[in-house]
PDB file of C-alpha atoms in Angstrom:
ATOM      1  CA  MET A   1      45.173 -12.241  -7.450  1.00 39.00           C
ATOM      2  CA  MET A   2      44.757 -11.695 -11.170  1.00 45.00           C
ATOM      3  CA  ASN A   3      42.468 -13.766 -13.899  1.00 46.00           C
ATOM      4  CA  ASN A   4      42.107 -17.127 -13.467  1.00 47.00           C
ATOM      5  CA  GLU A   5      45.492 -18.163 -14.694  1.00 51.00           C
ATOM      6  CA  ASN A   6      47.010 -15.592 -12.525  1.00 56.00           C
ATOM      7  CA  GLN A   7      48.732 -14.224 -15.920  1.00 64.00           C
ATOM      8  CA  ILE A   8      48.714 -11.192 -17.657  1.00 72.00           C
ATOM      9  CA  SER A   9      47.954 -11.469 -21.170  1.00 73.00           C
ATOM     10  CA  LYS A  10      47.907  -9.017 -24.320  1.00 71.00           C
ATOM     11  CA  GLN A  11      43.622  -9.454 -23.478  1.00 81.00           C
ATOM     12  CA  THR A  12      44.146  -8.378 -19.790  1.00 89.00           C
ATOM     13  CA  LEU A  13      42.175  -5.323 -18.495  1.00 94.00           C
ATOM     14  CA  LEU A  14      44.884  -3.444 -16.636  1.00 95.00           C
ATOM     15  CA  PHE A  15      43.925  -0.346 -14.605  1.00 97.00           C
ATOM     16  CA  GLY A  16      45.666   0.936 -11.943  1.00 97.00           C
ATOM     17  CA  TYR A  17      45.114   2.055  -8.456  1.00 98.00           C
ATOM     18  CA  ILE A  18      46.779   5.430  -8.169  1.00 98.00           C
ATOM     19  CA  GLY A  19      47.832   6.700  -4.827  1.00 97.00           C
ATOM     20  CA  GLU A  20      51.027   8.081  -2.305  1.00 96.00           C
ATOM     21  CA  HIS A  21      50.197   4.928  -0.429  1.00 96.00           C
ATOM     22  CA  ALA A  22      48.278   2.546  -2.792  1.00 96.00           C
ATOM     23  CA  GLY A  23      50.077  -0.552  -1.804  1.00 95.00           C
ATOM     24  CA  MET A  24      48.827  -0.364   1.724  1.00 94.00           C
ATOM     25  CA  SER A  25      45.438  -0.095   0.841  1.00 95.00           C
ATOM     26  CA  ARG A  26      42.922  -3.117   0.460  1.00 96.00           C
ATOM     27  CA  PHE A  27      41.177  -1.537  -2.742  1.00 97.00           C
ATOM     28  CA  SER A  28      42.959  -3.657  -5.213  1.00 97.00           C
ATOM     29  CA  THR A  29      43.056  -6.877  -3.371  1.00 97.00           C
ATOM     30  CA  ILE A  30      39.406  -6.749  -3.015  1.00 97.00           C
ATOM     31  CA  CYS A  31      39.002  -5.514  -6.427  1.00 97.00           C
ATOM     32  CA  ASN A  32      40.908  -8.523  -7.466  1.00 97.00           C
ATOM     33  CA  LYS A  33      39.518 -11.243  -5.966  1.00 97.00           C
ATOM     34  CA  MET A  34      36.119 -10.014  -7.384  1.00 96.00           C
ATOM     35  CA  PHE A  35      38.144 -10.242 -11.193  1.00 96.00           C
ATOM     36  CA  LYS A  36      39.265 -14.008 -10.221  1.00 95.00           C
ATOM     37  CA  LYS A  37      35.475 -14.940  -8.618  1.00 95.00           C
ATOM     38  CA  ASN A  38      33.669 -13.638 -11.969  1.00 95.00           C
ATOM     39  CA  SER A  39      36.382 -15.327 -14.278  1.00 94.00           C
ATOM     40  CA  ASP A  40      36.993 -11.883 -15.637  1.00 95.00           C
ATOM     41  CA  ASN A  41      40.468 -11.169 -17.676  1.00 94.00           C
ATOM     42  CA  ALA A  42      41.313  -7.924 -15.495  1.00 95.00           C
ATOM     43  CA  MET A  43      43.932  -6.871 -12.983  1.00 95.00           C
ATOM     44  CA  ILE A  44      44.123  -3.607 -10.354  1.00 96.00           C
ATOM     45  CA  ILE A  45      47.413  -2.656 -10.176  1.00 96.00           C
ATOM     46  CA  PRO A  46      48.500  -0.586  -6.972  1.00 97.00           C
ATOM     47  CA  MET A  47      50.936   2.311  -7.575  1.00 97.00           C
ATOM     48  CA  ASN A  48      52.675   4.355  -5.208  1.00 98.00           C
ATOM     49  CA  ILE A  49      53.098   7.422  -6.712  1.00 97.00           C
ATOM     50  CA  ARG A  50      54.726  10.710  -5.078  1.00 97.00           C
ATOM     51  CA  GLU A  51      52.860  13.958  -5.798  1.00 96.00           C
ATOM     52  CA  ASP A  52      55.661  15.477  -8.025  1.00 96.00           C
ATOM     53  CA  ASP A  53      55.476  12.113  -9.956  1.00 97.00           C
ATOM     54  CA  PHE A  54      51.653  12.585 -10.047  1.00 97.00           C
ATOM     55  CA  PHE A  55      50.837  14.227 -13.467  1.00 96.00           C
ATOM     56  CA  PHE A  56      53.699  12.465 -15.299  1.00 96.00           C
ATOM     57  CA  THR A  57      52.399   9.057 -14.046  1.00 96.00           C
ATOM     58  CA  VAL A  58      48.600   9.745 -15.335  1.00 96.00           C
ATOM     59  CA  SER A  59      49.789  11.666 -18.657  1.00 95.00           C
ATOM     60  CA  ASN A  60      51.603   8.752 -19.761  1.00 94.00           C
ATOM     61  CA  MET A  61      48.898   6.251 -19.531  1.00 94.00           C
ATOM     62  CA  LYS A  62      47.634   7.613 -22.571  1.00 93.00           C
ATOM     63  CA  LYS A  63      50.382   5.641 -24.495  1.00 92.00           C
ATOM     64  CA  SER A  64      50.793   2.658 -21.958  1.00 92.00           C
ATOM     65  CA  HIS A  65      49.139  -0.760 -21.647  1.00 91.00           C
ATOM     66  CA  VAL A  66      47.081   0.258 -18.823  1.00 94.00           C
ATOM     67  CA  ASN A  67      43.453   1.119 -19.619  1.00 96.00           C
ATOM     68  CA  GLY A  68      42.463   3.477 -16.778  1.00 97.00           C
ATOM     69  CA  ALA A  69      43.180   4.153 -12.974  1.00 98.00           C
ATOM     70  CA  VAL A  70      40.983   4.614 -10.145  1.00 98.00           C
ATOM     71  CA  ILE A  71      42.538   7.743  -8.131  1.00 97.00           C
ATOM     72  CA  SER A  72      43.165   7.490  -4.276  1.00 96.00           C
ATOM     73  CA  ASN A  73      41.339  10.683  -2.134  1.00 95.00           C
ATOM     74  CA  GLU A  74      44.391  12.663  -1.697  1.00 95.00           C
ATOM     75  CA  TYR A  75      45.099  13.059  -5.653  1.00 96.00           C
ATOM     76  CA  VAL A  76      41.433  13.415  -6.406  1.00 96.00           C
ATOM     77  CA  LYS A  77      41.630  17.426  -7.386  1.00 95.00           C
ATOM     78  CA  LYS A  78      45.157  17.111  -9.181  1.00 95.00           C
ATOM     79  CA  THR A  79      43.702  14.977 -12.367  1.00 94.00           C
ATOM     80  CA  LEU A  80      41.566  17.557 -14.142  1.00 94.00           C
ATOM     81  CA  GLU A  81      44.037  19.192 -15.857  1.00 91.00           C
ATOM     82  CA  ILE A  82      45.410  15.551 -17.396  1.00 95.00           C
ATOM     83  CA  LEU A  83      42.015  14.698 -18.965  1.00 97.00           C
ATOM     84  CA  ASP A  84      40.802  15.011 -22.300  1.00 97.00           C
ATOM     85  CA  SER A  85      37.262  14.877 -21.486  1.00 97.00           C
ATOM     86  CA  SER A  86      34.937  14.536 -18.419  1.00 97.00           C
ATOM     87  CA  SER A  87      31.817  14.244 -17.338  1.00 97.00           C
ATOM     88  CA  GLU A  88      29.472  17.175 -16.460  1.00 97.00           C
ATOM     89  CA  LEU A  89      30.065  16.279 -12.880  1.00 97.00           C
ATOM     90  CA  VAL A  90      33.943  16.516 -13.189  1.00 98.00           C
ATOM     91  CA  LYS A  91      33.605  19.939 -14.756  1.00 97.00           C
ATOM     92  CA  ARG A  92      31.049  21.080 -12.148  1.00 97.00           C
ATOM     93  CA  SER A  93      32.709  19.792  -8.982  1.00 97.00           C
ATOM     94  CA  GLY A  94      36.390  20.265  -9.941  1.00 97.00           C
ATOM     95  CA  MET A  95      37.458  16.349  -8.599  1.00 98.00           C
ATOM     96  CA  CYS A  96      37.926  13.452 -10.604  1.00 98.00           C
ATOM     97  CA  ASP A  97      38.244   9.731  -9.111  1.00 98.00           C
ATOM     98  CA  ILE A  98      38.259   7.534 -11.923  1.00 98.00           C
ATOM     99  CA  VAL A  99      40.097   7.837 -15.369  1.00 98.00           C
ATOM    100  CA  PHE A 100      39.401   5.418 -18.236  1.00 97.00           C
ATOM    101  CA  LYS A 101      41.480   5.459 -21.573  1.00 96.00           C
ATOM    102  CA  GLU A 102      39.993   5.687 -24.918  1.00 95.00           C
ATOM    103  CA  GLY A 103      42.387   5.286 -27.835  1.00 94.00           C
ATOM    104  CA  GLU A 104      45.024   7.998 -26.658  1.00 94.00           C
ATOM    105  CA  LYS A 105      42.697  10.080 -24.511  1.00 97.00           C
ATOM    106  CA  LEU A 106      42.152  10.143 -20.970  1.00 97.00           C
ATOM    107  CA  ARG A 107      38.010  10.693 -19.891  1.00 97.00           C
ATOM    108  CA  GLY A 108      37.355  11.461 -16.172  1.00 98.00           C
ATOM    109  CA  ASP A 109      34.509  10.673 -13.986  1.00 98.00           C
ATOM    110  CA  ILE A 110      33.538  10.407 -10.113  1.00 98.00           C
ATOM    111  CA  PHE A 111      32.642   7.005  -8.424  1.00 97.00           C
ATOM    112  CA  THR A 112      33.217   7.524  -4.960  1.00 97.00           C
ATOM    113  CA  THR A 113      30.519  10.268  -4.065  1.00 97.00           C
ATOM    114  CA  ARG A 114      27.749   8.199  -5.573  1.00 96.00           C
ATOM    115  CA  VAL A 115      29.241   5.213  -3.182  1.00 97.00           C
ATOM    116  CA  LEU A 116      28.806   7.815  -0.490  1.00 98.00           C
ATOM    117  CA  LEU A 117      25.114   8.555  -1.127  1.00 97.00           C
ATOM    118  CA  GLU A 118      24.160   4.944  -0.770  1.00 97.00           C
ATOM    119  CA  LYS A 119      25.850   4.383   2.510  1.00 97.00           C
ATOM    120  CA  LEU A 120      23.602   7.349   3.559  1.00 98.00           C
ATOM    121  CA  LYS A 121      20.782   6.026   2.361  1.00 97.00           C
ATOM    122  CA  SER A 122      21.815   2.499   3.770  1.00 97.00           C
ATOM    123  CA  LEU A 123      21.665   4.453   7.086  1.00 97.00           C
ATOM    124  CA  ARG A 124      18.506   5.765   6.683  1.00 97.00           C
ATOM    125  CA  VAL A 125      20.360   9.261   7.024  1.00 98.00           C
ATOM    126  CA  LYS A 126      17.632  12.319   6.522  1.00 97.00           C
ATOM    127  CA  LYS A 127      19.264  15.441   7.878  1.00 98.00           C
ATOM    128  CA  ILE A 128      22.897  16.432   6.979  1.00 98.00           C
ATOM    129  CA  ALA A 129      25.519  18.972   8.220  1.00 98.00           C
ATOM    130  CA  MET A 130      27.654  19.325   5.489  1.00 98.00           C
ATOM    131  CA  ILE A 131      30.957  21.372   6.384  1.00 98.00           C
ATOM    132  CA  GLY A 132      33.214  23.042   3.876  1.00 98.00           C
ATOM    133  CA  ILE A 133      33.012  24.276   0.133  1.00 98.00           C
ATOM    134  CA  SER A 134      35.612  21.729  -1.610  1.00 97.00           C
ATOM    135  CA  PRO A 135      35.215  19.840  -5.059  1.00 97.00           C
ATOM    136  CA  HIS A 136      34.129  16.821  -2.541  1.00 97.00           C
ATOM    137  CA  ALA A 137      31.453  19.131  -1.254  1.00 98.00           C
ATOM    138  CA  LYS A 138      30.604  20.311  -4.642  1.00 98.00           C
ATOM    139  CA  ALA A 139      30.490  16.703  -6.372  1.00 97.00           C
ATOM    140  CA  PHE A 140      27.869  15.547  -3.205  1.00 98.00           C
ATOM    141  CA  SER A 141      25.705  19.113  -3.534  1.00 96.00           C
ATOM    142  CA  LEU A 142      25.202  18.363  -7.430  1.00 96.00           C
ATOM    143  CA  MET A 143      24.137  14.699  -6.718  1.00 95.00           C
ATOM    144  CA  ALA A 144      22.331  14.830  -3.466  1.00 93.00           C
ATOM    145  CA  CYS A 145      18.216  14.487  -3.458  1.00 85.00           C
ATOM    146  CA  GLY A 146      15.897  13.569  -0.744  1.00 88.00           C
ATOM    147  CA  PHE A 147      18.278  14.924   1.851  1.00 95.00           C
ATOM    148  CA  GLU A 148      17.697  18.026   4.370  1.00 96.00           C
ATOM    149  CA  GLN A 149      20.780  19.751   4.129  1.00 96.00           C
ATOM    150  CA  SER A 150      22.333  22.533   6.455  1.00 98.00           C
ATOM    151  CA  PHE A 151      25.545  23.865   5.263  1.00 98.00           C
ATOM    152  CA  PHE A 152      28.696  25.404   7.175  1.00 98.00           C
ATOM    153  CA  TYR A 153      31.672  26.992   6.883  1.00 97.00           C
ATOM    154  CA  ASP A 154      33.991  30.061   8.284  1.00 96.00           C
ATOM    155  CA  ASN A 155      33.552  32.226   5.131  1.00 96.00           C
ATOM    156  CA  LEU A 156      29.782  32.875   4.967  1.00 97.00           C
ATOM    157  CA  GLU A 157      30.468  34.882   1.834  1.00 97.00           C
ATOM    158  CA  GLU A 158      32.301  31.975  -0.051  1.00 97.00           C
ATOM    159  CA  LEU A 159      29.450  29.522   1.800  1.00 97.00           C
ATOM    160  CA  MET A 160      27.077  31.828  -0.168  1.00 97.00           C
ATOM    161  CA  HIS A 161      28.776  31.857  -3.241  1.00 97.00           C
ATOM    162  CA  PHE A 162      29.469  28.095  -3.485  1.00 97.00           C
ATOM    163  CA  CYS A 163      25.595  27.438  -2.880  1.00 96.00           C
ATOM    164  CA  GLU A 164      24.730  30.259  -5.749  1.00 96.00           C
ATOM    165  CA  GLU A 165      27.210  28.122  -7.984  1.00 96.00           C
ATOM    166  CA  MET A 166      25.210  24.679  -6.852  1.00 95.00           C
ATOM    167  CA  GLN A 167      21.976  26.218  -7.663  1.00 94.00           C
ATOM    168  CA  LEU A 168      21.343  25.916  -3.912  1.00 93.00           C
ATOM    169  CA  SER A 169      18.036  28.166  -3.384  1.00 88.00           C
ATOM    170  CA  ASN A 170      17.086  28.831   0.452  1.00 91.00           C
ATOM    171  CA  ALA A 171      20.059  27.020   1.458  1.00 95.00           C
ATOM    172  CA  ASN A 172      20.450  26.821   5.435  1.00 97.00           C
ATOM    173  CA  ILE A 173      23.941  28.575   5.740  1.00 97.00           C
ATOM    174  CA  ASN A 174      25.688  28.705   8.897  1.00 98.00           C
ATOM    175  CA  ARG A 175      28.889  29.840  10.094  1.00 97.00           C
ATOM    176  CA  ILE A 176      31.552  27.485  11.664  1.00 96.00           C
ATOM    177  CA  ALA A 177      34.996  28.827  13.369  1.00 94.00           C
ATOM    178  CA  HIS A 178      37.246  28.436  16.206  1.00 92.00           C
ATOM    179  CA  GLY A 179      36.266  30.051  19.324  1.00 94.00           C
ATOM    180  CA  MET A 180      32.696  29.047  18.707  1.00 96.00           C
ATOM    181  CA  GLU A 181      30.348  26.261  20.177  1.00 97.00           C
ATOM    182  CA  ILE A 182      28.324  24.542  17.955  1.00 98.00           C
ATOM    183  CA  ASP A 183      26.120  21.483  18.378  1.00 98.00           C
ATOM    184  CA  LEU A 184      25.468  19.404  15.705  1.00 98.00           C
ATOM    185  CA  SER A 185      23.666  16.515  17.401  1.00 98.00           C
ATOM    186  CA  ALA A 186      20.128  17.475  15.775  1.00 98.00           C
ATOM    187  CA  TYR A 187      21.422  15.916  12.279  1.00 98.00           C
ATOM    188  CA  ASP A 188      21.816  12.421  11.139  1.00 98.00           C
ATOM    189  CA  ALA A 189      24.987  12.775  10.047  1.00 98.00           C
ATOM    190  CA  VAL A 190      27.724  15.458   9.604  1.00 98.00           C
ATOM    191  CA  LEU A 191      29.777  15.403   6.348  1.00 98.00           C
ATOM    192  CA  ASP A 192      33.134  17.110   6.513  1.00 98.00           C
ATOM    193  CA  PHE A 193      34.612  18.348   3.226  1.00 98.00           C
ATOM    194  CA  SER A 194      36.284  21.373   4.811  1.00 97.00           C
ATOM    195  CA  ASP A 195      40.180  22.293   4.923  1.00 92.00           C
ATOM    196  CA  LEU A 196      39.976  23.222   8.699  1.00 95.00           C
ATOM    197  CA  ASP A 197      42.948  21.575  10.653  1.00 94.00           C
ATOM    198  CA  ASN A 198      40.563  20.818  13.887  1.00 95.00           C
ATOM    199  CA  LEU A 199      36.825  20.632  14.608  1.00 98.00           C
ATOM    200  CA  ASP A 200      37.472  21.559  18.381  1.00 97.00           C
ATOM    201  CA  MET A 201      34.408  24.408  18.132  1.00 98.00           C
ATOM    202  CA  ILE A 202      32.005  21.216  17.590  1.00 98.00           C
ATOM    203  CA  SER A 203      30.320  20.386  20.933  1.00 98.00           C
ATOM    204  CA  SER A 204      28.417  17.546  19.787  1.00 98.00           C
ATOM    205  CA  LEU A 205      28.614  15.501  16.831  1.00 98.00           C
ATOM    206  CA  ALA A 206      25.894  13.739  14.898  1.00 98.00           C
ATOM    207  CA  ARG A 207      24.774   9.905  14.898  1.00 97.00           C
ATOM    208  CA  TYR A 208      26.972   9.034  11.882  1.00 98.00           C
ATOM    209  CA  ASN A 209      30.136  11.311  10.898  1.00 98.00           C
ATOM    210  CA  LEU A 210      31.823  10.653   7.522  1.00 98.00           C
ATOM    211  CA  ASP A 211      34.541  12.008   5.337  1.00 97.00           C
ATOM    212  CA  MET A 212      36.400  10.571   2.533  1.00 96.00           C
ATOM    213  CA  LYS A 213      39.876  10.932   4.161  1.00 96.00           C
ATOM    214  CA  ASN A 214      41.752   7.541   3.830  1.00 94.00           C
ATOM    215  CA  LYS A 215      43.831   6.087   6.893  1.00 93.00           C
ATOM    216  CA  LYS A 216      46.975   7.726   5.393  1.00 93.00           C
ATOM    217  CA  GLU A 217      45.237  11.261   5.476  1.00 95.00           C
ATOM    218  CA  TYR A 218      44.846  13.466   8.187  1.00 96.00           C
ATOM    219  CA  SER A 219      41.092  13.230   9.435  1.00 98.00           C
ATOM    220  CA  SER A 220      40.226  16.459  12.088  1.00 98.00           C
ATOM    221  CA  LEU A 221      36.689  14.884  11.983  1.00 98.00           C
ATOM    222  CA  LYS A 222      37.827  11.454  12.978  1.00 98.00           C
ATOM    223  CA  THR A 223      40.135  13.121  15.654  1.00 98.00           C
ATOM    224  CA  ARG A 224      36.732  14.965  17.042  1.00 98.00           C
ATOM    225  CA  ALA A 225      34.795  11.797  16.791  1.00 98.00           C
ATOM    226  CA  ASN A 226      37.345  10.361  18.993  1.00 98.00           C
ATOM    227  CA  GLN A 227      37.509  12.867  21.348  1.00 98.00           C
ATOM    228  CA  LEU A 228      33.663  12.618  21.487  1.00 98.00           C
ATOM    229  CA  SER A 229      33.164   9.009  21.623  1.00 98.00           C
ATOM    230  CA  ALA A 230      31.082   9.737  18.478  1.00 98.00           C
ATOM    231  CA  GLU A 231      31.001   7.046  15.015  1.00 98.00           C
ATOM    232  CA  TYR A 232      33.557   7.549  12.063  1.00 98.00           C
ATOM    233  CA  ILE A 233      33.250   6.403   9.097  1.00 98.00           C
ATOM    234  CA  GLY A 234      35.736   7.351   6.295  1.00 97.00           C
ATOM    235  CA  TYR A 235      37.012   6.178   3.127  1.00 96.00           C
ATOM    236  CA  ASP A 236      38.745   2.871   4.277  1.00 96.00           C
ATOM    237  CA  ASP A 237      35.476   2.029   5.949  1.00 97.00           C
ATOM    238  CA  MET A 238      33.639   2.016   2.894  1.00 97.00           C
ATOM    239  CA  ILE A 239      36.362   0.161   0.576  1.00 97.00           C
ATOM    240  CA  GLU A 240      34.215  -2.631   0.347  1.00 97.00           C
ATOM    241  CA  GLU A 241      31.853  -0.744  -1.152  1.00 97.00           C
ATOM    242  CA  LEU A 242      34.010   1.410  -3.333  1.00 97.00           C
ATOM    243  CA  SER A 243      35.924  -1.411  -4.527  1.00 97.00           C
ATOM    244  CA  SER A 244      32.721  -2.727  -5.940  1.00 97.00           C
ATOM    245  CA  GLN A 245      31.409   0.200  -7.687  1.00 97.00           C
ATOM    246  CA  ALA A 246      35.337   0.378  -9.163  1.00 96.00           C
ATOM    247  CA  TYR A 247      34.753  -2.969 -10.297  1.00 96.00           C
ATOM    248  CA  ARG A 248      31.306  -2.723 -11.913  1.00 96.00           C
ATOM    249  CA  LEU A 249      32.671   0.439 -14.012  1.00 95.00           C
ATOM    250  CA  ILE A 250      35.859  -1.093 -14.813  1.00 94.00           C
ATOM    251  CA  ILE A 251      34.332  -4.034 -16.352  1.00 92.00           C
ATOM    252  CA  LYS A 252      31.681  -1.794 -17.992  1.00 85.00           C
ATOM    253  CA  GLY A 253      33.780  -0.039 -19.485  1.00 69.00           C
TER     254      GLY A 253
END
């Protein structure tokens, strides 16, 4: 799927989808179907890039015919040092999942968090338990409004610093650690943005349990949700919404 003529010309708007297993994702296929449906002379190309080659690949976009790239979840924290400019959200969160080439410079932004927020709103979620203090957690906290949030992490001092940095006054902070028993069933949703290798300390999950891991990344939340027969929603479960949002941003430029 390319443009209506199924050809790439000098005028074709080319974007990359960069990930370790980009070719196995439906992301590019869905976007390209949208380009063709709307007669856009544009195409997104899946680019299987190893971690060791990531910096070189994105840096070289500045002098290539590629107009930008969507960054798969496993690399969103590695993009910042390559950017020439970025949105305030990128600067404050420490992650970037979409890059636009402007001349020979790269500008970074975030779109996946917006999709996650819309997903939660469509599920009528109000009360959220958020685990972790990662860039994903920062981006979500900076954008979230209208939710009642509680924050969980294994290091309370670091969690308190996170809340101060995100300017979260009177935050409900809680420790989560191995050997504890934690019931999260009172929440509408659990968001896991942590680096915990397992979540066995959680005895009950929420109605909806989400992270932004793709199917090639290990998800401790997915593992625990399967153990507790709870609903899990990950990156690939939101691929239609993510592709639609990326499409709009690529066409908008």
